Coordinates of C-alpha atoms and ligand atoms in Angstrom, one line a residue:
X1 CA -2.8 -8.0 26.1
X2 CA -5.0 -4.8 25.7
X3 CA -7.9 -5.3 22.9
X4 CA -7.3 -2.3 20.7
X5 CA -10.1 -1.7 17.9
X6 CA -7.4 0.7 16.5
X7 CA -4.2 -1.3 15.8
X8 CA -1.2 1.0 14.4
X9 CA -0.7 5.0 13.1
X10 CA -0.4 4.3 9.6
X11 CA 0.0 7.9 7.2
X12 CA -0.5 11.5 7.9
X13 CA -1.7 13.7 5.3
X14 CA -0.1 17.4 5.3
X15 CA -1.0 20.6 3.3
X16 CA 2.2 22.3 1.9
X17 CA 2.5 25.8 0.5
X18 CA 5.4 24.2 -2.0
X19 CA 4.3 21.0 -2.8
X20 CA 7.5 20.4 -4.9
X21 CA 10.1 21.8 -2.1
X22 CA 8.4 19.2 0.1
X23 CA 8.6 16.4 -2.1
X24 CA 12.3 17.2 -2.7
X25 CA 12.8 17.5 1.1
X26 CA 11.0 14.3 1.9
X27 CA 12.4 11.8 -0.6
X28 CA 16.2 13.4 -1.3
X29 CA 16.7 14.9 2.6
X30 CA 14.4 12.8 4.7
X31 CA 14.7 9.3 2.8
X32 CA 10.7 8.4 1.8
X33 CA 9.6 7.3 -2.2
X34 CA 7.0 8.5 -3.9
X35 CA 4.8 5.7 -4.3
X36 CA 1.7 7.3 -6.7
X37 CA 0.5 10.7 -7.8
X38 CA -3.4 10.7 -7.3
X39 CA -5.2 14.1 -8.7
X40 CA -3.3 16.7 -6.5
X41 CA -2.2 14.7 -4.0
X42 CA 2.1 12.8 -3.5
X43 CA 1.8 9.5 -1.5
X44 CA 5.1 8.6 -0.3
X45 CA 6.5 5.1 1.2
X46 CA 9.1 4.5 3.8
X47 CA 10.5 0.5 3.9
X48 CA 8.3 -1.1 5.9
X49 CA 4.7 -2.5 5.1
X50 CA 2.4 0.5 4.8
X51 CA 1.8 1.3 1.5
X52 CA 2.5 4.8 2.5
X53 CA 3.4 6.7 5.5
X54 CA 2.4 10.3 4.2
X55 CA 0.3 12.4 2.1
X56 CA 1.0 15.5 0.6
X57 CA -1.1 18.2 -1.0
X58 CA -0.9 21.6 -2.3
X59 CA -2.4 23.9 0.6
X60 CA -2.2 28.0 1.2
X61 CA -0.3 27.1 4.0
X62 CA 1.6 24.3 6.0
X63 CA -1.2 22.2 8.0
X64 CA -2.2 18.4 9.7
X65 CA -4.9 17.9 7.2
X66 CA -5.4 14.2 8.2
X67 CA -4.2 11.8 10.7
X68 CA -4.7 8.0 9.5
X69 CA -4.9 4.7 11.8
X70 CA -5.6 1.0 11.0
X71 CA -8.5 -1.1 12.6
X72 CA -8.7 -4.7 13.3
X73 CA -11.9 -5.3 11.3
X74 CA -15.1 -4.5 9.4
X75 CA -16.7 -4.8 12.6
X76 CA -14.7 -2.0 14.5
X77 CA -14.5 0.0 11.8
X78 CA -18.8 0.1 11.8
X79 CA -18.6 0.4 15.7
X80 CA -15.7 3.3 16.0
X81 CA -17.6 5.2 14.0
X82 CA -20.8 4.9 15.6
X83 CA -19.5 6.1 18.8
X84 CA -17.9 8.7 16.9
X85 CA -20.6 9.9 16.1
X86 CA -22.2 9.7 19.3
X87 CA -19.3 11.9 21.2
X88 CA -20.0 14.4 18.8
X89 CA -17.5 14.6 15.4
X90 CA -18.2 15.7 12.5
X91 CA -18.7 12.9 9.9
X92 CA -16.5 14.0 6.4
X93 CA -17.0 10.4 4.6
X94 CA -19.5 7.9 6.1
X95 CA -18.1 4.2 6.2
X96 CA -17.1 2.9 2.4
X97 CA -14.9 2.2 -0.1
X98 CA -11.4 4.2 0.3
X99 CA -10.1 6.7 -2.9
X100 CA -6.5 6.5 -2.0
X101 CA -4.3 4.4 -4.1
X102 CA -4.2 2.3 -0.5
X103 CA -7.7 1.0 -1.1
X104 CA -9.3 -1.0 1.8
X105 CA -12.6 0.9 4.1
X106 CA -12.5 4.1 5.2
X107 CA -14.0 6.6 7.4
X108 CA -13.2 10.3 8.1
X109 CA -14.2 12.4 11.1
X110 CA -13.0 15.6 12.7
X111 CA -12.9 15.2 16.3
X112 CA -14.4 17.6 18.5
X113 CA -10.5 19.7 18.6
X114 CA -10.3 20.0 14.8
X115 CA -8.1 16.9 13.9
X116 CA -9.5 15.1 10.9
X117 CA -9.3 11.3 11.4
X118 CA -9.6 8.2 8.8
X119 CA -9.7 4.9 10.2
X120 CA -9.2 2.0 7.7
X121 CA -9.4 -1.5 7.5
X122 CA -8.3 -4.0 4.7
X123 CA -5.6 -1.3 3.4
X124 CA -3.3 -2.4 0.8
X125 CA 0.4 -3.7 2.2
X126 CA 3.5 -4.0 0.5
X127 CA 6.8 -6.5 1.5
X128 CA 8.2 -4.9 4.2
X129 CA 12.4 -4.3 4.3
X130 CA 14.7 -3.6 7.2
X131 CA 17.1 -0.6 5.3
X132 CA 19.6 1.1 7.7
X133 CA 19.2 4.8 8.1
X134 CA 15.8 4.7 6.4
X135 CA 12.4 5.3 7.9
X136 CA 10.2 2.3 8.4
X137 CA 7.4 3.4 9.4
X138 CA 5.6 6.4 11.8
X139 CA 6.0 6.0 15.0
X140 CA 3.7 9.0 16.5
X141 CA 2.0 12.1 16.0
X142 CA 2.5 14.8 18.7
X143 CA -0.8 16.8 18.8
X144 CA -1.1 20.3 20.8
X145 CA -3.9 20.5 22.6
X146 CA -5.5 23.4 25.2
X147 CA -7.7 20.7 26.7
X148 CA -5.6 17.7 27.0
X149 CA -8.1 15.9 29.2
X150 CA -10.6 16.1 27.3
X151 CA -9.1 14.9 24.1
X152 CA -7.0 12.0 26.3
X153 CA -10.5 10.9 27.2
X154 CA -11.7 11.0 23.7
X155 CA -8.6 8.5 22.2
X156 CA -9.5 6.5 25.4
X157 CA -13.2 6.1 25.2
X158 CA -14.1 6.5 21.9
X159 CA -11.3 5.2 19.9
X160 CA -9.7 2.5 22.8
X161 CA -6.8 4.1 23.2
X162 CA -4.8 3.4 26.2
X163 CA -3.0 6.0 28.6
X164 CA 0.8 4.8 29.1
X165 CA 2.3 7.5 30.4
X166 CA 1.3 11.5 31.8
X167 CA 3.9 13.9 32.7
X168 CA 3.3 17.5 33.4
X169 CA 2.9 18.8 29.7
X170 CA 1.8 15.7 27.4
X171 CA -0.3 12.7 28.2
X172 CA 1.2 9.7 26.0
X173 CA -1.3 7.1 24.6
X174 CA -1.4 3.7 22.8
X175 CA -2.9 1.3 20.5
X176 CA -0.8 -1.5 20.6
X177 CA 2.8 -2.7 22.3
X178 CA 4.5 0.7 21.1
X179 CA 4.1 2.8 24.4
X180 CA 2.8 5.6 22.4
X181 CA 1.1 6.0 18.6
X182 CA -0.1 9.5 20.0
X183 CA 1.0 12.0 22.2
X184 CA -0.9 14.9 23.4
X185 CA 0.9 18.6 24.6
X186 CA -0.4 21.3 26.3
X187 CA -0.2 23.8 24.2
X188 CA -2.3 27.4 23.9
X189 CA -4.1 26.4 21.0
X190 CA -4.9 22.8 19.4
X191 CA -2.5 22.0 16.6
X192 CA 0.5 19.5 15.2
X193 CA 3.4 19.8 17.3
X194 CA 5.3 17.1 15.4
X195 CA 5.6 14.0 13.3
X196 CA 7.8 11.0 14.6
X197 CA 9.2 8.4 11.6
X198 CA 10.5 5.2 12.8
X199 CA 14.2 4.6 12.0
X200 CA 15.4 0.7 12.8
X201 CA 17.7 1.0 15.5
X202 CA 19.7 3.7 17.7
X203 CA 22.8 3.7 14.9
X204 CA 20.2 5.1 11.9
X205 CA 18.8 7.4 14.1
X206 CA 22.7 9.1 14.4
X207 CA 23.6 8.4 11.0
X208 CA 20.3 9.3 9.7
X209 CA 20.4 12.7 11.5
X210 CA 23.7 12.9 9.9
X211 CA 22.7 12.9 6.4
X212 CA 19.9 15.6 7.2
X213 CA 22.3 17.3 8.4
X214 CA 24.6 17.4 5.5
X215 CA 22.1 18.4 3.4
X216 CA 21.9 21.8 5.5
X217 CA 19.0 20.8 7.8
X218 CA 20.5 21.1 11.4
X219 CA 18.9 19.0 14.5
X220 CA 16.5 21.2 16.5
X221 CA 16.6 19.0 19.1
X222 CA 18.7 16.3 20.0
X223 CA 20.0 13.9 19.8
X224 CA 18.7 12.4 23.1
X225 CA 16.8 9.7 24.6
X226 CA 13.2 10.7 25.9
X227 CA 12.0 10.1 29.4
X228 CA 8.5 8.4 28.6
X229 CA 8.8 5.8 26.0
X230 CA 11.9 5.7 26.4
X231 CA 13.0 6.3 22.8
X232 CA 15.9 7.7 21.0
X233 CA 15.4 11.2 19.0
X234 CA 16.5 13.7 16.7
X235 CA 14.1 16.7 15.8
X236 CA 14.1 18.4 12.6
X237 CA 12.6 21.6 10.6
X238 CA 11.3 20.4 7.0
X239 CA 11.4 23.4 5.0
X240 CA 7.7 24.9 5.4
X241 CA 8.1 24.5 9.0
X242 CA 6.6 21.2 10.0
X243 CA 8.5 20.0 13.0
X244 CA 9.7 15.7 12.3
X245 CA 11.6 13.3 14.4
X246 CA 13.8 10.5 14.0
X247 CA 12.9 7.7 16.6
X248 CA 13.8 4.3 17.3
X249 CA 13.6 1.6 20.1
X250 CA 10.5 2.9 21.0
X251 CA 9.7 1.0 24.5
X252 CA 7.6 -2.1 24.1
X253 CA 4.4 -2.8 26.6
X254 CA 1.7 -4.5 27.1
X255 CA -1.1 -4.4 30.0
X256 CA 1.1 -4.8 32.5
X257 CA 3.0 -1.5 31.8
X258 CA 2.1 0.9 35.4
X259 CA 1.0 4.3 34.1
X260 CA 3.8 7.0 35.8
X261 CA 2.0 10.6 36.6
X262 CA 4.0 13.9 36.3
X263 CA 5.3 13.9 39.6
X264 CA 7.2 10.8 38.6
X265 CA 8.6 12.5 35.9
X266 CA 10.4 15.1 36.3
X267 CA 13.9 15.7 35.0
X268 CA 17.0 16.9 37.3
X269 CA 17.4 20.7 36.7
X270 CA 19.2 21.2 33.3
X271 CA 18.5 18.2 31.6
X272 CA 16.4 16.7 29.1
X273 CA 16.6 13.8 28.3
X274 CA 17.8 10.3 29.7
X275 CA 21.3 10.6 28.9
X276 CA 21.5 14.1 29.7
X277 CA 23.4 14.9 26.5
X278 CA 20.8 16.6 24.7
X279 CA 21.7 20.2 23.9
X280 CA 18.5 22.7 24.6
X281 CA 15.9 22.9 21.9
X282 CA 16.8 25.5 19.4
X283 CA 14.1 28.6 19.4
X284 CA 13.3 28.1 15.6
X285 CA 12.2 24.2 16.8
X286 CA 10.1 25.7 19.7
X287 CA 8.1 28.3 17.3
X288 CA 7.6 25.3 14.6
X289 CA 5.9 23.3 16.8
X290 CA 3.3 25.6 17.8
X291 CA 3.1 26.9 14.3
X292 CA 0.8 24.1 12.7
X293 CA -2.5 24.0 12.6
X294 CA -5.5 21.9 11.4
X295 CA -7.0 21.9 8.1
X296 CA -10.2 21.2 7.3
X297 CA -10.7 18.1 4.6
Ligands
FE2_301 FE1 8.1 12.8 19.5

């Protein structure tokens, strides 16, 4: 087993031009709770153990202000950010005491590409529940990039990430047995591409979709089953544009796993994804995730 200082994607924190439409969309459409009201930000729950999987906050426009990850201990916490430091990022809050409802230790960077980053350790939990066709958890963040190698190397060497997977346009990285927390896309300009929730199995990922769906948010893309990863998707619109996915049986590895390069995958002509049912990626979801960008925080 890899040593991982980092050991799961925990939240993300977006900035939303309607802060109510979103919270409508994300607990009545998209099946999270709100979970506390802190000053101007919503925290919001899925079922498993985090005590919340996203923030959001009142912004001019629709951004990625923050992108959150658990570490192991004190220790790494201290030693991440030191060699965070050291390749460069800005530093938003040295090491201490968290202000999110969450609690636990904190620190926040921006990394040299303009993502903020908070790393925690000692974060509160909740009791976990399995509930069909409801989010457990976050399963990745897709991340545009101009520079992909560079900001590959930065997950890897700075933060321990591991590289799982590259194909042509995104190099896929992780911190623990999920084959990817993060994924990287090459992209014109650095930005969010998209937001993966974890659904518990294949069946809520369908009947999941189909809820959205009857609540007059149609799939942008899907349903399918990716190539790396291997996992089973179903991309949506939220209503200011963010770009989220339904995923579930996420590939499991460990050290073991051989890294495939882009020339190993590559798709027959027409198709894209493994079952080679997926109808092609509506224009609206194309635009959206390009359409994101990074907030300061
Ligand atoms: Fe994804």
């Amino acid at each position: 087993m890899t040593d991982f200082p980092v050991t799961a994607l925990r939240s993300v924190e977006i900035g939303t031009p309607d802060l109510s439409a979103s919270i409508d969309f994300y607990t009545r459409v998209w099946g999270l709770e709100v979970v506390a009201e802190v000053g101007d930000k919503v925290f919001l729950a899925a079922t498993g153990d985090d005590f919340h999987v996203l923030e959001l906050k009142q912004s001019e426009r629709s951004e990625l202000r923050k992108i959150s990850f658990r570490v192991r201990s004190v220790e790494d916490l201290a030693d991440l950010f030191d060699k965070a430091v050291q390749a460069g990022c800005a530093v938003f809050r040295a090491p201490g005491p968290a202000d999110a409802p969450s609690g636990g230790e904190r620190f926040v960077i921006r990394e040299p590409q303009g993502s903020v980053l908070e790393f925690v350790h000692g974060d509160r939990r909740k009791d976990a529940r399995v509930v069909p066709n409801r989010v457990q958890r976050l399963a990745h963040v897709n991340i545009n990039s101009a520079d992909i190698e560079a900001l590959s190397d930065f997950y890897r060497t700075v933060l321990g990430f591991r590289l799982t997977d590259r194909s042509k346009m995104m190099a896929f990285l992780s911190c623990n047995n999920d084959h990817h927390a993060v994924v990287l896309a090459d992209a014109a300009s650095h930005g969010l591409n998209h937001i993966a929730f974890l659904m518990p199995d294949l069946e809520s990922v369908m009947r999941g979709s189909g809820l959205v769906i009857d609540k007059g948010y149609p799939i942008g893309w899907g349903v399918g089953r990716h190539g790396p990863g291997d996992n089973v998707f179903a991309y949506f619109i939220d209503p200011m544009g963010v770009v989220i996915e339904y995923t579930a049986e996420v590939l499991q590895v460990d050290a073991s796993y051989r890294v495939k390069g882009p020339d190993e995958w590559v798709w027959p002509p027409g198709r894209t994804d493994h079952w080679g049912i997926a109808p092609p990626k509506s224009d609206a979801c194309k635009k959206a995730q390009i359409s994101i960008g990074f907030s300061g925080a």
